[in-house]
């Protein structure tokens, strides 16, 4: 049997400086800090300002920092995957742009678009390339400039999203710690509840699509909420059962940060107390593909070798999934 496992050997993140508070949002649309805090759990989010800046600029900062802190030369990287729903442009891939900006030259790269589950889907791709023996050092980065597709006159979506990026380095190991397993799911019929109506091949950009505000996020909050609560909790529970784990065995749950109520429901379903759940939604909002690596980055110093960690996500697609990691290092 192949005993090569993939392991995360470093993590880094980046959030832009500008802080968009609930107070400021309350001046743009009819809402309040109280409503946003009770229904979503977000106090503020970061926004990338500046002409000509895109997701790759956020990804660049995360990847550059990752390579520096892990003392990895860009030349050693053989694969970079970028999870994003807000690519710099339709093509080429933002992964290619990040690789170029960071100076990664001996690698191939591509983007993964799996909505808010993008980082999980991308990381699972890296796992497969490592386990097969094909790659030795892979960067997985989730990078999003969500502010580029948010309609700041729509109170049902504009408080939710923020900009940011997080990246991990993935390498092979023959030790027992590493990425143990993952479960990924998709139900494309859910697309009707959460999508961007125009700008793709079905409805290319036109004056009409712009006037109709069809280049922004379209979300029917309630059905998305319902599916997110039930599926994120189920898939987290499924991976625990598969590995005979109980809440006591788990050091940390790393949930996608879309809504505090969805996070709470997932933790409750697997019987996990709140101290074991990584929550930073109040500071950054929903950064889509970047929520999970930004959490790992912020909690990195608290993580211990051998900790059982469960990642869980749900997003547009619908896509959802979970991952079981035995953390491999003390920092
Ligand atoms: O990561 C990708 C996956 N996305 C998600 O996981 C998002 C899932 N959905 C949600 O998190 C929630 O559904 C929302 C946060 C989007 C909305 O919360 P909700 O508790 O489901 O509110 P609702 O849509 O049922 O709206 C309740 C009321 C409505 O007013 P009426 O019709 O009852 O008079 C809305 O118009 O709240 C109103 N409302 C607001 N009021 C103040 C909606 N947005 C706002 C707002 N401020 N920002």
GROMACS .gro file of C-alpha atoms and ligand atoms in nm:
model
  379
    1UNK     CA    1   0.000   0.000   0.000
    2UNK     CA    2   0.113   0.355  -0.076
    3UNK     CA    3   0.215   0.509   0.259
    4UNK     CA    4   0.281   0.862   0.134
    5UNK     CA    5   0.051   1.110   0.295
    6UNK     CA    6   0.009   1.484   0.230
    7UNK     CA    7   0.089   1.717   0.516
    8UNK     CA    8   0.047   2.091   0.573
    9UNK     CA    9   0.391   2.226   0.665
   10UNK     CA   10   0.310   2.598   0.679
   11UNK     CA   11   0.026   2.845   0.663
   12UNK     CA   12   0.003   3.217   0.605
   13UNK     CA   13  -0.269   3.472   0.543
   14UNK     CA   14  -0.331   3.825   0.439
   15UNK     CA   15  -0.618   4.068   0.483
   16UNK     CA   16  -0.622   4.417   0.334
   17UNK     CA   17  -0.600   4.717   0.566
   18UNK     CA   18  -0.931   4.891   0.504
   19UNK     CA   19  -1.195   4.801   0.763
   20UNK     CA   20  -1.557   4.833   0.653
   21UNK     CA   21  -1.766   4.852   0.971
   22UNK     CA   22  -2.135   4.781   1.027
   23UNK     CA   23  -2.175   5.150   1.102
   24UNK     CA   24  -2.046   5.241   0.757
   25UNK     CA   25  -2.269   4.976   0.592
   26UNK     CA   26  -2.566   5.119   0.785
   27UNK     CA   27  -2.507   5.446   0.601
   28UNK     CA   28  -2.514   5.270   0.262
   29UNK     CA   29  -2.826   5.054   0.311
   30UNK     CA   30  -3.118   5.023   0.551
   31UNK     CA   31  -2.962   4.798   0.815
   32UNK     CA   32  -2.808   4.814   1.162
   33UNK     CA   33  -2.516   4.677   1.358
   34UNK     CA   34  -2.770   4.495   1.576
   35UNK     CA   35  -2.938   4.319   1.279
   36UNK     CA   36  -2.607   4.215   1.123
   37UNK     CA   37  -2.464   4.092   1.454
   38UNK     CA   38  -2.774   3.890   1.549
   39UNK     CA   39  -2.852   3.741   1.207
   40UNK     CA   40  -2.499   3.691   1.071
   41UNK     CA   41  -2.245   3.760   1.348
   42UNK     CA   42  -2.023   4.004   1.154
   43UNK     CA   43  -1.892   4.327   1.304
   44UNK     CA   44  -1.652   4.432   1.028
   45UNK     CA   45  -1.485   4.306   0.713
   46UNK     CA   46  -1.170   4.399   0.517
   47UNK     CA   47  -1.185   4.558   0.172
   48UNK     CA   48  -0.909   4.577  -0.088
   49UNK     CA   49  -0.888   4.936  -0.207
   50UNK     CA   50  -0.692   5.071  -0.500
   51UNK     CA   51  -0.725   5.089  -0.874
   52UNK     CA   52  -0.612   4.781  -1.065
   53UNK     CA   53  -0.596   4.551  -0.761
   54UNK     CA   54  -0.746   4.204  -0.772
   55UNK     CA   55  -0.758   3.868  -0.597
   56UNK     CA   56  -0.404   3.792  -0.716
   57UNK     CA   57  -0.269   4.084  -0.511
   58UNK     CA   58  -0.420   3.931  -0.198
   59UNK     CA   59  -0.301   3.583  -0.298
   60UNK     CA   60   0.043   3.720  -0.372
   61UNK     CA   61   0.080   3.856  -0.017
   62UNK     CA   62  -0.034   3.527   0.138
   63UNK     CA   63   0.193   3.310  -0.081
   64UNK     CA   64   0.496   3.539  -0.053
   65UNK     CA   65   0.462   3.534   0.328
   66UNK     CA   66   0.416   3.157   0.325
   67UNK     CA   67   0.732   3.097   0.122
   68UNK     CA   68   0.932   3.332   0.344
   69UNK     CA   69   0.822   3.180   0.671
   70UNK     CA   70   0.872   2.822   0.552
   71UNK     CA   71   1.208   2.919   0.396
   72UNK     CA   72   1.094   2.780   0.064
   73UNK     CA   73   1.235   2.911  -0.261
   74UNK     CA   74   0.977   2.977  -0.537
   75UNK     CA   75   1.188   2.743  -0.754
   76UNK     CA   76   1.102   2.447  -0.530
   77UNK     CA   77   0.726   2.475  -0.584
   78UNK     CA   78   0.597   2.234  -0.845
   79UNK     CA   79   0.224   2.315  -0.836
   80UNK     CA   80   0.013   2.611  -0.724
   81UNK     CA   81  -0.364   2.591  -0.699
   82UNK     CA   82  -0.575   2.899  -0.642
   83UNK     CA   83  -0.931   2.864  -0.514
   84UNK     CA   84  -1.135   3.168  -0.609
   85UNK     CA   85  -1.472   3.288  -0.736
   86UNK     CA   86  -1.333   3.636  -0.796
   87UNK     CA   87  -1.047   3.575  -1.039
   88UNK     CA   88  -0.853   3.877  -1.165
   89UNK     CA   89  -1.008   3.809  -1.504
   90UNK     CA   90  -1.206   3.535  -1.681
   91UNK     CA   91  -0.877   3.399  -1.814
   92UNK     CA   92  -0.596   3.327  -1.762
   93UNK     CA   93  -0.615   3.167  -1.420
   94UNK     CA   94  -0.539   3.379  -1.114
   95UNK     CA   95  -0.310   3.095  -1.005
   96UNK     CA   96  -0.086   3.175  -1.301
   97UNK     CA   97  -0.082   3.545  -1.211
   98UNK     CA   98   0.007   3.473  -0.847
   99UNK     CA   99   0.283   3.233  -0.959
  100UNK     CA  100   0.424   3.501  -1.185
  101UNK     CA  101   0.412   3.772  -0.917
  102UNK     CA  102   0.578   3.546  -0.659
  103UNK     CA  103   0.840   3.417  -0.902
  104UNK     CA  104   0.725   3.054  -0.920
  105UNK     CA  105   0.865   2.931  -1.250
  106UNK     CA  106   0.915   2.554  -1.229
  107UNK     CA  107   0.552   2.475  -1.168
  108UNK     CA  108   0.212   2.437  -1.327
  109UNK     CA  109  -0.092   2.610  -1.185
  110UNK     CA  110  -0.467   2.643  -1.223
  111UNK     CA  111  -0.776   2.777  -1.049
  112UNK     CA  112  -1.047   2.585  -0.873
  113UNK     CA  113  -1.394   2.735  -0.847
  114UNK     CA  114  -1.605   2.552  -0.593
  115UNK     CA  115  -1.769   2.851  -0.424
  116UNK     CA  116  -1.708   2.874  -0.053
  117UNK     CA  117  -1.584   2.513  -0.050
  118UNK     CA  118  -1.310   2.612  -0.295
  119UNK     CA  119  -1.022   2.582  -0.052
  120UNK     CA  120  -1.129   2.232   0.056
  121UNK     CA  121  -1.166   2.119  -0.305
  122UNK     CA  122  -0.828   2.270  -0.396
  123UNK     CA  123  -0.655   2.119  -0.094
  124UNK     CA  124  -0.799   1.777  -0.174
  125UNK     CA  125  -0.655   1.813  -0.526
  126UNK     CA  126  -0.314   1.884  -0.375
  127UNK     CA  127  -0.349   1.577  -0.152
  128UNK     CA  128  -0.408   1.357  -0.454
  129UNK     CA  129  -0.104   1.495  -0.642
  130UNK     CA  130   0.113   1.439  -0.333
  131UNK     CA  131  -0.017   1.089  -0.258
  132UNK     CA  132   0.042   0.983  -0.618
  133UNK     CA  133   0.405   1.092  -0.586
  134UNK     CA  134   0.370   1.337  -0.875
  135UNK     CA  135   0.442   1.654  -0.673
  136UNK     CA  136   0.663   1.738  -0.375
  137UNK     CA  137   0.576   2.097  -0.283
  138UNK     CA  138   0.235   2.240  -0.355
  139UNK     CA  139   0.093   2.579  -0.262
  140UNK     CA  140  -0.283   2.596  -0.213
  141UNK     CA  141  -0.415   2.948  -0.188
  142UNK     CA  142  -0.768   3.079  -0.140
  143UNK     CA  143  -0.788   3.442  -0.257
  144UNK     CA  144  -1.098   3.655  -0.291
  145UNK     CA  145  -1.184   4.013  -0.368
  146UNK     CA  146  -1.551   3.960  -0.286
  147UNK     CA  147  -1.604   4.338  -0.281
  148UNK     CA  148  -1.569   4.329  -0.662
  149UNK     CA  149  -1.898   4.134  -0.698
  150UNK     CA  150  -2.094   4.272  -0.402
  151UNK     CA  151  -2.377   4.517  -0.468
  152UNK     CA  152  -2.341   4.776  -0.192
  153UNK     CA  153  -2.699   4.884  -0.243
  154UNK     CA  154  -2.833   4.534  -0.161
  155UNK     CA  155  -2.874   4.497   0.214
  156UNK     CA  156  -2.933   4.122   0.192
  157UNK     CA  157  -2.580   4.050   0.065
  158UNK     CA  158  -2.350   4.348   0.127
  159UNK     CA  159  -2.296   4.295   0.500
  160UNK     CA  160  -2.184   3.935   0.448
  161UNK     CA  161  -1.869   3.937   0.238
  162UNK     CA  162  -1.509   4.052   0.282
  163UNK     CA  163  -1.174   4.033   0.102
  164UNK     CA  164  -0.873   3.824   0.202
  165UNK     CA  165  -0.641   3.536   0.123
  166UNK     CA  166  -0.483   3.238   0.295
  167UNK     CA  167  -0.230   2.984   0.175
  168UNK     CA  168  -0.082   2.653   0.287
  169UNK     CA  169   0.224   2.458   0.182
  170UNK     CA  170   0.157   2.088   0.124
  171UNK     CA  171   0.433   1.826   0.114
  172UNK     CA  172   0.467   1.446   0.134
  173UNK     CA  173   0.527   1.260   0.460
  174UNK     CA  174   0.550   0.899   0.572
  175UNK     CA  175   0.468   0.989   0.933
  176UNK     CA  176   0.129   0.940   1.094
  177UNK     CA  177   0.033   1.310   1.107
  178UNK     CA  178  -0.102   1.479   0.795
  179UNK     CA  179  -0.417   1.500   0.588
  180UNK     CA  180  -0.599   1.179   0.670
  181UNK     CA  181  -0.918   1.199   0.465
  182UNK     CA  182  -1.174   1.419   0.296
  183UNK     CA  183  -1.534   1.396   0.176
  184UNK     CA  184  -1.652   1.628  -0.102
  185UNK     CA  185  -2.005   1.671  -0.234
  186UNK     CA  186  -2.189   1.866  -0.501
  187UNK     CA  187  -2.549   1.933  -0.599
  188UNK     CA  188  -2.556   2.154  -0.907
  189UNK     CA  189  -2.932   2.207  -0.882
  190UNK     CA  190  -2.856   2.441  -0.591
  191UNK     CA  191  -2.706   2.692  -0.834
  192UNK     CA  192  -3.042   2.864  -0.873
  193UNK     CA  193  -3.017   2.997  -0.516
  194UNK     CA  194  -2.667   3.145  -0.536
  195UNK     CA  195  -2.491   3.263  -0.850
  196UNK     CA  196  -2.375   3.554  -1.062
  197UNK     CA  197  -2.623   3.601  -1.344
  198UNK     CA  198  -2.412   3.766  -1.612
  199UNK     CA  199  -2.054   3.780  -1.736
  200UNK     CA  200  -2.030   3.414  -1.836
  201UNK     CA  201  -2.097   3.253  -2.173
  202UNK     CA  202  -2.473   3.225  -2.116
  203UNK     CA  203  -2.513   3.598  -2.062
  204UNK     CA  204  -2.206   3.794  -2.166
  205UNK     CA  205  -2.165   4.146  -2.034
  206UNK     CA  206  -2.383   4.407  -2.203
  207UNK     CA  207  -2.530   4.744  -2.118
  208UNK     CA  208  -2.850   4.560  -2.021
  209UNK     CA  209  -2.673   4.321  -1.780
  210UNK     CA  210  -2.497   4.612  -1.615
  211UNK     CA  211  -2.817   4.814  -1.581
  212UNK     CA  212  -2.987   4.508  -1.430
  213UNK     CA  213  -2.700   4.469  -1.179
  214UNK     CA  214  -2.643   4.113  -1.296
  215UNK     CA  215  -2.268   4.112  -1.233
  216UNK     CA  216  -2.318   4.100  -0.858
  217UNK     CA  217  -2.384   3.811  -0.622
  218UNK     CA  218  -2.740   3.685  -0.645
  219UNK     CA  219  -2.836   3.498  -0.329
  220UNK     CA  220  -3.164   3.367  -0.190
  221UNK     CA  221  -3.053   3.373   0.171
  222UNK     CA  222  -3.305   3.142   0.331
  223UNK     CA  223  -3.271   2.832   0.110
  224UNK     CA  224  -2.892   2.871   0.113
  225UNK     CA  225  -2.902   2.895   0.492
  226UNK     CA  226  -3.119   2.583   0.518
  227UNK     CA  227  -2.897   2.373   0.292
  228UNK     CA  228  -2.578   2.508   0.453
  229UNK     CA  229  -2.688   2.421   0.806
  230UNK     CA  230  -2.795   2.070   0.721
  231UNK     CA  231  -2.517   1.977   0.477
  232UNK     CA  232  -2.217   2.127   0.656
  233UNK     CA  233  -2.321   1.959   0.978
  234UNK     CA  234  -2.391   1.625   0.805
  235UNK     CA  235  -2.060   1.610   0.622
  236UNK     CA  236  -1.868   1.698   0.940
  237UNK     CA  237  -2.056   1.426   1.124
  238UNK     CA  238  -1.994   1.180   0.840
  239UNK     CA  239  -1.615   1.215   0.853
  240UNK     CA  240  -1.613   1.177   1.233
  241UNK     CA  241  -1.818   0.858   1.210
  242UNK     CA  242  -1.601   0.722   0.929
  243UNK     CA  243  -1.294   0.753   1.153
  244UNK     CA  244  -1.464   0.652   1.479
  245UNK     CA  245  -1.401   0.996   1.627
  246UNK     CA  246  -1.614   1.165   1.891
  247UNK     CA  247  -1.620   1.531   1.995
  248UNK     CA  248  -1.368   1.448   2.271
  249UNK     CA  249  -1.112   1.342   2.013
  250UNK     CA  250  -1.135   1.673   1.824
  251UNK     CA  251  -0.903   1.962   1.910
  252UNK     CA  252  -1.047   2.209   1.659
  253UNK     CA  253  -1.334   2.251   1.416
  254UNK     CA  254  -1.244   2.487   1.130
  255UNK     CA  255  -1.578   2.584   0.977
  256UNK     CA  256  -1.641   2.804   0.675
  257UNK     CA  257  -1.728   3.149   0.808
  258UNK     CA  258  -2.059   3.236   0.634
  259UNK     CA  259  -2.293   3.291   0.926
  260UNK     CA  260  -2.236   3.243   1.299
  261UNK     CA  261  -2.566   3.055   1.323
  262UNK     CA  262  -2.447   2.802   1.063
  263UNK     CA  263  -2.118   2.759   1.252
  264UNK     CA  264  -2.303   2.707   1.582
  265UNK     CA  265  -2.539   2.452   1.426
  266UNK     CA  266  -2.244   2.253   1.286
  267UNK     CA  267  -2.060   2.256   1.620
  268UNK     CA  268  -2.377   2.153   1.806
  269UNK     CA  269  -2.449   1.866   1.570
  270UNK     CA  270  -2.109   1.709   1.638
  271UNK     CA  271  -2.132   1.794   2.009
  272UNK     CA  272  -1.836   2.031   2.012
  273UNK     CA  273  -1.808   2.313   2.266
  274UNK     CA  274  -1.748   2.662   2.132
  275UNK     CA  275  -1.391   2.685   2.269
  276UNK     CA  276  -1.291   2.424   2.013
  277UNK     CA  277  -1.435   2.612   1.716
  278UNK     CA  278  -1.231   2.862   1.515
  279UNK     CA  279  -1.446   3.173   1.470
  280UNK     CA  280  -1.325   3.500   1.320
  281UNK     CA  281  -1.633   3.588   1.113
  282UNK     CA  282  -1.686   3.897   1.332
  283UNK     CA  283  -1.359   4.046   1.199
  284UNK     CA  284  -1.349   3.936   0.835
  285UNK     CA  285  -1.699   3.829   0.728
  286UNK     CA  286  -1.726   3.565   0.457
  287UNK     CA  287  -1.409   3.565   0.248
  288UNK     CA  288  -1.537   3.262   0.050
  289UNK     CA  289  -1.236   3.045  -0.052
  290UNK     CA  290  -1.014   3.220   0.202
  291UNK     CA  291  -1.204   3.157   0.527
  292UNK     CA  292  -1.045   2.820   0.615
  293UNK     CA  293  -0.678   2.909   0.554
  294UNK     CA  294  -0.722   3.247   0.727
  295UNK     CA  295  -0.854   3.059   1.033
  296UNK     CA  296  -0.561   2.814   1.027
  297UNK     CA  297  -0.323   3.111   0.999
  298UNK     CA  298  -0.477   3.295   1.293
  299UNK     CA  299  -0.484   2.985   1.512
  300UNK     CA  300  -0.151   2.841   1.395
  301UNK     CA  301   0.033   2.915   1.721
  302UNK     CA  302  -0.230   2.730   1.923
  303UNK     CA  303  -0.217   2.417   1.708
  304UNK     CA  304  -0.018   2.125   1.842
  305UNK     CA  305   0.142   1.829   1.673
  306UNK     CA  306  -0.108   1.544   1.666
  307UNK     CA  307  -0.419   1.763   1.710
  308UNK     CA  308  -0.724   1.622   1.534
  309UNK     CA  309  -0.872   1.898   1.322
  310UNK     CA  310  -1.192   1.890   1.118
  311UNK     CA  311  -1.242   2.135   0.832
  312UNK     CA  312  -1.596   2.185   0.699
  313UNK     CA  313  -1.737   2.409   0.430
  314UNK     CA  314  -2.050   2.479   0.228
  315UNK     CA  315  -2.096   2.713  -0.065
  316UNK     CA  316  -2.223   2.805  -0.408
  317UNK     CA  317  -2.276   2.515  -0.642
  318UNK     CA  318  -2.395   2.382  -0.408
  319UNK     CA  319  -2.067   2.236  -0.293
  320UNK     CA  320  -1.978   2.111   0.050
  321UNK     CA  321  -1.724   1.892   0.221
  322UNK     CA  322  -1.513   1.805   0.523
  323UNK     CA  323  -1.153   1.711   0.584
  324UNK     CA  324  -0.979   1.530   0.869
  325UNK     CA  325  -0.626   1.650   0.946
  326UNK     CA  326  -0.382   1.540   1.214
  327UNK     CA  327  -0.181   1.860   1.259
  328UNK     CA  328   0.188   1.795   1.204
  329UNK     CA  329   0.388   2.066   1.381
  330UNK     CA  330   0.418   2.297   1.681
  331UNK     CA  331   0.502   2.657   1.595
  332LIG     O1  332  -2.097   3.114   0.192
  332LIG     C1  333  -2.189   3.098   0.088
  332LIG     C2  334  -2.311   3.045   0.145
  332LIG     N1  335  -2.394   3.153   0.192
  332LIG     C3  336  -2.451   3.143   0.311
  332LIG     O2  337  -2.423   3.052   0.385
  332LIG     C4  338  -2.556   3.245   0.349
  332LIG     C5  339  -2.675   3.174   0.407
  332LIG     N2  340  -2.784   3.263   0.442
  332LIG     C6  341  -2.777   3.348   0.547
  332LIG     O3  342  -2.674   3.357   0.613
  332LIG     C7  343  -2.899   3.426   0.583
  332LIG     O4  344  -3.010   3.375   0.515
  332LIG     C8  345  -2.887   3.577   0.556
  332LIG     C9  346  -2.784   3.637   0.649
  332LIG    C10  347  -2.847   3.601   0.411
  332LIG    C11  348  -3.022   3.645   0.583
  332LIG     O5  349  -3.063   3.618   0.716
  332LIG     P1  350  -3.208   3.561   0.746
  332LIG     O6  351  -3.220   3.549   0.892
  332LIG     O7  352  -3.229   3.438   0.663
  332LIG     O8  353  -3.299   3.679   0.697
  332LIG     P2  354  -3.416   3.672   0.586
  332LIG     O9  355  -3.358   3.664   0.450
  332LIG    O10  356  -3.518   3.571   0.627
  332LIG    O11  357  -3.479   3.814   0.606
  332LIG    C12  358  -3.555   3.850   0.726
  332LIG    C13  359  -3.591   3.995   0.718
  332LIG    C14  360  -3.654   4.036   0.585
  332LIG    O12  361  -3.751   4.133   0.609
  332LIG     P3  362  -3.906   4.095   0.609
  332LIG    O13  363  -3.934   4.039   0.473
  332LIG    O14  364  -3.922   3.994   0.717
  332LIG    O15  365  -3.972   4.225   0.636
  332LIG    C15  366  -3.538   4.100   0.511
  332LIG    O16  367  -3.580   4.195   0.417
  332LIG    O17  368  -3.474   4.075   0.732
  332LIG    C16  369  -3.466   4.167   0.623
  332LIG     N3  370  -3.326   4.192   0.597
  332LIG    C17  371  -3.256   4.285   0.662
  332LIG     N4  372  -3.289   4.372   0.756
  332LIG    C18  373  -3.194   4.454   0.802
  332LIG    C19  374  -3.244   4.127   0.509
  332LIG     N5  375  -3.121   4.179   0.515
  332LIG    C20  376  -3.125   4.277   0.607
  332LIG    C21  377  -3.029   4.366   0.659
  332LIG     N6  378  -3.069   4.452   0.756
  332LIG     N7  379  -2.901   4.367   0.618
   0.00000   0.00000   0.00000
